[in-house]
PDB file of C-alpha atoms in Angstrom:
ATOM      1  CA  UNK A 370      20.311  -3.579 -43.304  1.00 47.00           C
ATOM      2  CA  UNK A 371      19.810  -5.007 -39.865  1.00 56.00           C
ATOM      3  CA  UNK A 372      23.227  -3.869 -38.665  1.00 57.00           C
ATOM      4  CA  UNK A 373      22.402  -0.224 -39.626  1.00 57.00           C
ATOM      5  CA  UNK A 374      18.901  -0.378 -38.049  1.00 45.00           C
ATOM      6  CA  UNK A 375      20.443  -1.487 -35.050  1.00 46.00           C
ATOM      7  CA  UNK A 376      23.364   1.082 -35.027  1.00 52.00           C
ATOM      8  CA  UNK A 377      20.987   3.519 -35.927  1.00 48.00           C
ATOM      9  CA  UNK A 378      18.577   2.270 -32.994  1.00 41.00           C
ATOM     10  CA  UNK A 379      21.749   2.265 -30.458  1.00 43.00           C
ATOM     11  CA  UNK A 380      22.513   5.961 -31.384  1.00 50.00           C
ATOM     12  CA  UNK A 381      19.398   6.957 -30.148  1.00 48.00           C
ATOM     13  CA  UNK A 382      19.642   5.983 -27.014  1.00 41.00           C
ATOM     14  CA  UNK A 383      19.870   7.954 -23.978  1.00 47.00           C
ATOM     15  CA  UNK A 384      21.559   7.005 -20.659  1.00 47.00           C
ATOM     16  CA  UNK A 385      19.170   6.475 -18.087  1.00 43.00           C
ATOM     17  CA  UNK A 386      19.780   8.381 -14.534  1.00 51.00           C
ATOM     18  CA  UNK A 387      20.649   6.061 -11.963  1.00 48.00           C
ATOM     19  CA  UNK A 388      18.254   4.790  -9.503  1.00 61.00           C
ATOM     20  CA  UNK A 389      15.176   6.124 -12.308  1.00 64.00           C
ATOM     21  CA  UNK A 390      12.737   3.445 -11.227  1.00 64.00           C
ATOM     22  CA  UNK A 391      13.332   4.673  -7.749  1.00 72.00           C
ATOM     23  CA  UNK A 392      12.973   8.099  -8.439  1.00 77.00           C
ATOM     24  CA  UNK A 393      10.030   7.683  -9.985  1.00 75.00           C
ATOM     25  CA  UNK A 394       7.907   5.141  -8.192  1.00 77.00           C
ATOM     26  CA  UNK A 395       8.813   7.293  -5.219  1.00 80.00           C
ATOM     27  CA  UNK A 396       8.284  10.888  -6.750  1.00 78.00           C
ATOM     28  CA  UNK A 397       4.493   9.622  -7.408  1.00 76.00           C
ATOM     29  CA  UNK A 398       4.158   7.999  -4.420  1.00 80.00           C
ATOM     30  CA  UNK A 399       5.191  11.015  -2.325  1.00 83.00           C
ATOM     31  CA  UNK A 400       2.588  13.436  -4.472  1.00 84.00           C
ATOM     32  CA  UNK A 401      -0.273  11.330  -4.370  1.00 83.00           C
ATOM     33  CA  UNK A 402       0.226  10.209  -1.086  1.00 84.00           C
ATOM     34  CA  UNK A 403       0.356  14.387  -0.023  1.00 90.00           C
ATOM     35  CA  UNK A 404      -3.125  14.316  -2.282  1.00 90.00           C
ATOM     36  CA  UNK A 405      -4.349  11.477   0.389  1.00 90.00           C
ATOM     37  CA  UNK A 406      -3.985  13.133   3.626  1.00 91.00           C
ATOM     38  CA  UNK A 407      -5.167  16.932   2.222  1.00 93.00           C
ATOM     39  CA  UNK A 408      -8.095  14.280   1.411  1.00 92.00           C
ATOM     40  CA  UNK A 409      -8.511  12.831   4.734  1.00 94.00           C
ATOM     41  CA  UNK A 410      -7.832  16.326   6.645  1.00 93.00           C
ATOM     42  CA  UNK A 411     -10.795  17.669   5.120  1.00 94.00           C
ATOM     43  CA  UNK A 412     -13.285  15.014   5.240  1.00 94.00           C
ATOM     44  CA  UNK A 413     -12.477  13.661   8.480  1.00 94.00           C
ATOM     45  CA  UNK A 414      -9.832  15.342  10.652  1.00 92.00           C
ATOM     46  CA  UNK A 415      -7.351  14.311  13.093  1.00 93.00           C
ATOM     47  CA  UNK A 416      -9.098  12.139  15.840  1.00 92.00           C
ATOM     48  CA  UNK A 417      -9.438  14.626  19.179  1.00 90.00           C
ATOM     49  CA  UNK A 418      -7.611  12.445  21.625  1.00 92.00           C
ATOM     50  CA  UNK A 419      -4.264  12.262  19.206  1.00 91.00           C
ATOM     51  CA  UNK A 420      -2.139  12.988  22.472  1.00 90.00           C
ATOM     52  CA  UNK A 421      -3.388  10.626  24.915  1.00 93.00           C
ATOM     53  CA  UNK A 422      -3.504   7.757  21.556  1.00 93.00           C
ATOM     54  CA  UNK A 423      -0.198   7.988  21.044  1.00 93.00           C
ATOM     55  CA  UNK A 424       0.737   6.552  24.296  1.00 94.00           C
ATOM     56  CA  UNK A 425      -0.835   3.341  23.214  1.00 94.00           C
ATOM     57  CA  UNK A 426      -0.134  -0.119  22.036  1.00 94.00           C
ATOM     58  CA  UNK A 427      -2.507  -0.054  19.799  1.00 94.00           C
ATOM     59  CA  UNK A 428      -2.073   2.946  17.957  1.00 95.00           C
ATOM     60  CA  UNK A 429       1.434   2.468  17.514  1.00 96.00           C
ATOM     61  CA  UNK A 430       0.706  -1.471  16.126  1.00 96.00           C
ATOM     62  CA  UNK A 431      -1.719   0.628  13.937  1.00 96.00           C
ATOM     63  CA  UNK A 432       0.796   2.823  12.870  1.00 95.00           C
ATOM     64  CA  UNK A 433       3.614   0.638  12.144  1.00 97.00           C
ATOM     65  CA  UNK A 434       1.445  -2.548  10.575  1.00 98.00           C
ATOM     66  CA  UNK A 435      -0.038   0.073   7.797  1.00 97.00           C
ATOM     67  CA  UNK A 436       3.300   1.825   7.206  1.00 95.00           C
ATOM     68  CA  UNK A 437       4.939  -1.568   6.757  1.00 97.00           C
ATOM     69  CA  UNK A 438       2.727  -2.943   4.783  1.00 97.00           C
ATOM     70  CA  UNK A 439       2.911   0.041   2.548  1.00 95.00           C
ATOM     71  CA  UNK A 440       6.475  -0.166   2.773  1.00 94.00           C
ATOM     72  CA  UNK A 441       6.363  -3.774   1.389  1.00 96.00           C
ATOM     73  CA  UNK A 442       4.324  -3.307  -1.529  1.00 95.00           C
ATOM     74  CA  UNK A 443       6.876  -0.937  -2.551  1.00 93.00           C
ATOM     75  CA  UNK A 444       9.527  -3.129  -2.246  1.00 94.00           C
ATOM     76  CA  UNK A 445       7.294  -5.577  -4.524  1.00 95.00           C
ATOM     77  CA  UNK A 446       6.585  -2.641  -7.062  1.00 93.00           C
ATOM     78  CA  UNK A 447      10.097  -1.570  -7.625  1.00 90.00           C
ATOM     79  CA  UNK A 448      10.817  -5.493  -8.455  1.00 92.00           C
ATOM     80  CA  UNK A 449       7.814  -6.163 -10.671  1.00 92.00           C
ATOM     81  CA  UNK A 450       7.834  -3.258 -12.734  1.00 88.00           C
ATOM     82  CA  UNK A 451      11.140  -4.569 -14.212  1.00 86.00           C
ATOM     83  CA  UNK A 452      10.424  -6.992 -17.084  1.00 85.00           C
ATOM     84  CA  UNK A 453      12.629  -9.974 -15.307  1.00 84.00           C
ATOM     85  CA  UNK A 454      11.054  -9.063 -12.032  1.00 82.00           C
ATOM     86  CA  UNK A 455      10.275 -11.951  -9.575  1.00 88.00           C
ATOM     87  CA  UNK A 456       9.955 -11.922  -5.854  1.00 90.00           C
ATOM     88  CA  UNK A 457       8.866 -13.842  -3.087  1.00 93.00           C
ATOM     89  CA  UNK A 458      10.199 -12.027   0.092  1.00 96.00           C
ATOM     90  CA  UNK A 459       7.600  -8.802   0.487  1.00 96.00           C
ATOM     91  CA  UNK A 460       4.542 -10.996   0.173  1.00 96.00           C
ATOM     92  CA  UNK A 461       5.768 -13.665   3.280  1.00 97.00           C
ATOM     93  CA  UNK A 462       6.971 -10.780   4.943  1.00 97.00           C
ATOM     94  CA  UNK A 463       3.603  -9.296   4.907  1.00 97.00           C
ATOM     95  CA  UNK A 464       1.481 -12.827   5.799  1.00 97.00           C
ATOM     96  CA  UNK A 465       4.155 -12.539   9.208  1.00 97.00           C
ATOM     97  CA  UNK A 466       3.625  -9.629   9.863  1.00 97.00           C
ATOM     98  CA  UNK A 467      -0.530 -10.455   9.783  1.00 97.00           C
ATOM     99  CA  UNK A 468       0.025 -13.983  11.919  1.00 97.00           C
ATOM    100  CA  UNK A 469       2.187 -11.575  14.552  1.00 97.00           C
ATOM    101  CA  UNK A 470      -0.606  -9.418  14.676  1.00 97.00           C
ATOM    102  CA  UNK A 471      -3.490 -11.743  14.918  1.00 98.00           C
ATOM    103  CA  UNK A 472      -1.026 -13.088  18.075  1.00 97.00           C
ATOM    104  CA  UNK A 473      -1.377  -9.812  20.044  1.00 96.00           C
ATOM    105  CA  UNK A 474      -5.293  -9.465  18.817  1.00 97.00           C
ATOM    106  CA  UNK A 475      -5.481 -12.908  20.602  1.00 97.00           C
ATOM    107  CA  UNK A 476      -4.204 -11.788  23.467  1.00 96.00           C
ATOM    108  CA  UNK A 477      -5.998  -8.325  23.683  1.00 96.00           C
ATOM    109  CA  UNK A 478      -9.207 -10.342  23.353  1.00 97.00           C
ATOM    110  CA  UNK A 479      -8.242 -12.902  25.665  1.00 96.00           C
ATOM    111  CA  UNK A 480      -7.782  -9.876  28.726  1.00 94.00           C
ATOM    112  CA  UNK A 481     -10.963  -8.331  27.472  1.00 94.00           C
ATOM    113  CA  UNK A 482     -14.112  -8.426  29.266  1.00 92.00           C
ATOM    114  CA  UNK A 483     -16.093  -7.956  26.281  1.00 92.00           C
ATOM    115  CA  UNK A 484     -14.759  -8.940  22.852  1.00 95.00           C
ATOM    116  CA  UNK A 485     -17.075  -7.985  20.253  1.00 95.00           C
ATOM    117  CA  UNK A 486     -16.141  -4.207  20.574  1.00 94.00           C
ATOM    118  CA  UNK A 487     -12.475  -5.278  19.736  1.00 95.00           C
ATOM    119  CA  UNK A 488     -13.567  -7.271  16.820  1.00 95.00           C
ATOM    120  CA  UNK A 489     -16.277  -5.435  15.421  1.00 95.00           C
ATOM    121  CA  UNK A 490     -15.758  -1.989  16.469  1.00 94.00           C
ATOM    122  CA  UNK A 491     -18.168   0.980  15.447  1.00 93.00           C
ATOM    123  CA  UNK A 492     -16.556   2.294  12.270  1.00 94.00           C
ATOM    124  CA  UNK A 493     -16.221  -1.010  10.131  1.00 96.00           C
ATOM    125  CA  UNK A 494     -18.221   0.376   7.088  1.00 96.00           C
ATOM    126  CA  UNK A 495     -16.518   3.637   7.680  1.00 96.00           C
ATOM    127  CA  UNK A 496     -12.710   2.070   7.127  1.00 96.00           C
ATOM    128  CA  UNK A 497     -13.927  -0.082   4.343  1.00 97.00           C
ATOM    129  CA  UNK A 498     -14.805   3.223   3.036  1.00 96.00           C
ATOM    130  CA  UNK A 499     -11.822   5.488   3.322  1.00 97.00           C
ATOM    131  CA  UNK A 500      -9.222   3.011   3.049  1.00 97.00           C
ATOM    132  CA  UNK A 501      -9.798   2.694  -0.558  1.00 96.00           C
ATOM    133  CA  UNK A 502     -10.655   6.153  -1.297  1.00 95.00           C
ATOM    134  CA  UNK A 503      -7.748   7.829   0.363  1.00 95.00           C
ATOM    135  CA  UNK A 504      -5.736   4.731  -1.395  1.00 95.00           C
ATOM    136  CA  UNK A 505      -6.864   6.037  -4.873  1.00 93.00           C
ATOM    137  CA  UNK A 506      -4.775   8.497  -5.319  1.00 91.00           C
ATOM    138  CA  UNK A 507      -1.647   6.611  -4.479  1.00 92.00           C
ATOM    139  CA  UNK A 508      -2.695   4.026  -6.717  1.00 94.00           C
ATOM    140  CA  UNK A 509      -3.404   6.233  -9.988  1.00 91.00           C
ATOM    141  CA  UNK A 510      -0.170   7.771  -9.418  1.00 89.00           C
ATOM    142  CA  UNK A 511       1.993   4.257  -9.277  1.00 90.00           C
ATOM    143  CA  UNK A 512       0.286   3.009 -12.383  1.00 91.00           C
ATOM    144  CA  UNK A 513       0.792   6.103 -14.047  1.00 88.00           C
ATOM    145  CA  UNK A 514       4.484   5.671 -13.015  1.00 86.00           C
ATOM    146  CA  UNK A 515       4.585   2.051 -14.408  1.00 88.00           C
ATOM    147  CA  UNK A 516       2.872   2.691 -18.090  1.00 86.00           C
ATOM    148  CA  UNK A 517       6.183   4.426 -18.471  1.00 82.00           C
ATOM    149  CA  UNK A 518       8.185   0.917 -17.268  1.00 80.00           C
ATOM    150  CA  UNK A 519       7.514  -2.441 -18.826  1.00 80.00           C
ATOM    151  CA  UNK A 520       5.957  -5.080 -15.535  1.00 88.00           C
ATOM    152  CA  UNK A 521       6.864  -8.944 -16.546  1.00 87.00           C
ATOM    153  CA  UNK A 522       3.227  -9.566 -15.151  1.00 91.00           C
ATOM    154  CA  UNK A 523       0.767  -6.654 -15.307  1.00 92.00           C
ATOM    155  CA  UNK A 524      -1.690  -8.046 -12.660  1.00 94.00           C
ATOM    156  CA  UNK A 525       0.907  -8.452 -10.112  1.00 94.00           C
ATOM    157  CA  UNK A 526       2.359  -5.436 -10.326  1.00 94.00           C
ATOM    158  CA  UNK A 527      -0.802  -3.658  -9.930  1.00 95.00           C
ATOM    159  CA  UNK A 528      -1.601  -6.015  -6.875  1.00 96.00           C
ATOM    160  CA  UNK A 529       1.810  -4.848  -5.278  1.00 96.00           C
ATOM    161  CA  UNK A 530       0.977  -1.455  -6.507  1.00 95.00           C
ATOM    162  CA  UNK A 531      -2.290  -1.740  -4.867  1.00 96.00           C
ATOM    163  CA  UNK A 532      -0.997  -3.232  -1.622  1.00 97.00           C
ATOM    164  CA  UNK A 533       1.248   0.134  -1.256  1.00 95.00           C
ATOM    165  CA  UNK A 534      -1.376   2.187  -2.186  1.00 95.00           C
ATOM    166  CA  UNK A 535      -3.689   0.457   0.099  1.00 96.00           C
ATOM    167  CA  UNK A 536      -0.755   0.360   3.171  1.00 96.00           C
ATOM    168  CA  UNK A 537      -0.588   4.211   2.744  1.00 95.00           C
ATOM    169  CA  UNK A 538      -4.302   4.491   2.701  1.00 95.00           C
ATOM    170  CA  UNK A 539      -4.820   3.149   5.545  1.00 96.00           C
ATOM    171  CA  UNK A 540      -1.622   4.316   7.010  1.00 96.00           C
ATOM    172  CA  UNK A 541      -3.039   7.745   6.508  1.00 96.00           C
ATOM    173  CA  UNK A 542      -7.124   6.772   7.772  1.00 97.00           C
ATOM    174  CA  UNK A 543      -5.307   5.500  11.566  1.00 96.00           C
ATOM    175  CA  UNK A 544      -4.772   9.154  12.365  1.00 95.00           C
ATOM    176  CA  UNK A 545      -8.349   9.869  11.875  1.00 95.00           C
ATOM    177  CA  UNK A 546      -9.539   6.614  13.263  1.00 95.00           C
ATOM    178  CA  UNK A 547      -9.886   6.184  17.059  1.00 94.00           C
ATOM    179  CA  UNK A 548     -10.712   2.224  16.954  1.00 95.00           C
ATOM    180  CA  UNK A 549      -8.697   0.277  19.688  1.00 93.00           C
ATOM    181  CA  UNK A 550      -8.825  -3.248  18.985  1.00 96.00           C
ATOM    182  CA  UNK A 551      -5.952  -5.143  16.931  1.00 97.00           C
ATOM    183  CA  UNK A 552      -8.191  -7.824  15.859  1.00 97.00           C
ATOM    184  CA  UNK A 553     -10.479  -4.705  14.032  1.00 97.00           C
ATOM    185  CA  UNK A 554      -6.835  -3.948  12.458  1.00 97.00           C
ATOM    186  CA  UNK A 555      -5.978  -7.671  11.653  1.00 97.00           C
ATOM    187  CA  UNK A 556      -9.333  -8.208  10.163  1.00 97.00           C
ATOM    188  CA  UNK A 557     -10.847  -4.825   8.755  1.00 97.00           C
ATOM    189  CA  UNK A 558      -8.135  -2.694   7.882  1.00 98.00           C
ATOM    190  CA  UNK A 559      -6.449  -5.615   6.299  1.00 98.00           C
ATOM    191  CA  UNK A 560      -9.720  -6.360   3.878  1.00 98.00           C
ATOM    192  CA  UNK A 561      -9.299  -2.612   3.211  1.00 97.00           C
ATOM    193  CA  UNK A 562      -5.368  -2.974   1.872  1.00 97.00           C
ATOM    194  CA  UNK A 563      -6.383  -6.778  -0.015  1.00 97.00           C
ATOM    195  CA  UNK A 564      -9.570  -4.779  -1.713  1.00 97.00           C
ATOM    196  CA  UNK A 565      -7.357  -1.754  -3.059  1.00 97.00           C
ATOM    197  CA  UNK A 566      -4.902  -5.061  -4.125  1.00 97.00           C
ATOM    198  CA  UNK A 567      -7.963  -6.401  -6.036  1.00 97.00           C
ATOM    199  CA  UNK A 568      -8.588  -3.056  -7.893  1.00 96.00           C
ATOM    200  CA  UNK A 569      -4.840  -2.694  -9.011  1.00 96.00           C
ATOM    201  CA  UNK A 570      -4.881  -6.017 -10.779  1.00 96.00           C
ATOM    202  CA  UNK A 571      -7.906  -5.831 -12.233  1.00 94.00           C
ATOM    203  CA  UNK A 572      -6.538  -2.289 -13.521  1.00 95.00           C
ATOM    204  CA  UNK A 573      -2.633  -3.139 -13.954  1.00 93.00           C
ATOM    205  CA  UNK A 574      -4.345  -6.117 -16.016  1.00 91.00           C
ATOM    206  CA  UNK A 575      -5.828  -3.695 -18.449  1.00 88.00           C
ATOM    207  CA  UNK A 576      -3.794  -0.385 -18.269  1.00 86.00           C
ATOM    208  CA  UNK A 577       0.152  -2.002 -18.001  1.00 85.00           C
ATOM    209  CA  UNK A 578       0.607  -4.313 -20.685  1.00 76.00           C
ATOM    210  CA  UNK A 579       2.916  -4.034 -23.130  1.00 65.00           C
TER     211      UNK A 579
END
């Protein structure tokens, strides 16, 4: 009786596409993360001084500490949603990347004849506003793309999922934000990624378990 039920089990099986986790985690990723900047196109707009920004330190730090933050909770995802997923690298990764950053904050502040705009900026409410919202989107669609996978640890993997949505949400708010000061990035926009974190365990808790 067992044998059959497993023969019968095995002959129902279909061979799964390689690279499916990939393809999938990406697939929603690149869709909801489309949904995120129609999003922040209509409610706030490219900043106006784009051109001259780009020429900057600071915009480019911005640029490339979202992005690769978003990039790393990826990496996590696509490990975690397995059910012998483990993995160390992304998060260290991620707390150098913060301690390189804080570095050149340091040293923006310590040239700067007035700090307190660098830290505290004008817009702090404002980022700890959009970075989550324009994060939603890519966070719905990555835990809709792991209910179909089976995550060894459901909170994690909607922390990791949540530190790539939260990477691409703010990856996405830096074009619209014209703040200049790292440490505002180190401190601010980082609390903005963490807090999107926070929301996919508490729902990756709840919504992945198996």
């Amino acid at each position: 009786m067992t044998d059959d039920l497993i023969s019968r089990l095995a002959n129902d099986l279909k061979p799964v596409r390689p690279r499916a986790l990939q393809r999938l985690l990406l697939g929603a990723l690149l869709l909801s993360g489309i949904v995120a900047v129609v999003t922040m196109l209509m409610l706030l707009g490219m900043r106006p001084d784009m051109e001259t920004a780009t020429t900057t330190l600071v915009y480019w730090t911005k640029f490339g500490y979202t992005l690769a933050l978003a990039l790393l909770g990826l990496a996590a995802t696509l490990v975690l949603a397995r059910p012998d997923g483990r993995t160390r690298w992304p998060w260290l990764t991620a707390i150098s990347l913060l301690g390189a950053l804080l570095i050149l904050a340091v040293i923006q502040l310590a040239r700067a004849d007035d700090m307190m705009p660098l830290i505290m900026g004008s817009s702090i409410l404002r980022a700890l506003t959009y970075i989550p919202l324009l994060s939603l989107p890519v966070l719905f669609g990555a835990l809709l793309a792991l209910r179909r996978l089976a995550p060894r640890n459901p909170a994690l993997a909607g922390f990791a999922a949540g530190i790539m949505a939260g990477g691409t949400g703010a990856w996405v708010y830096a074009f619209a934000c014209a703040e200049t000061g790292m440490m505002f990035l180190a401190l601010w926009y980082t609390l903005g990624i963490v807090m999107v974190g926070m929301i996919g365990t508490g729902l990756g808790r709840f919504l992945l378990r198996w």
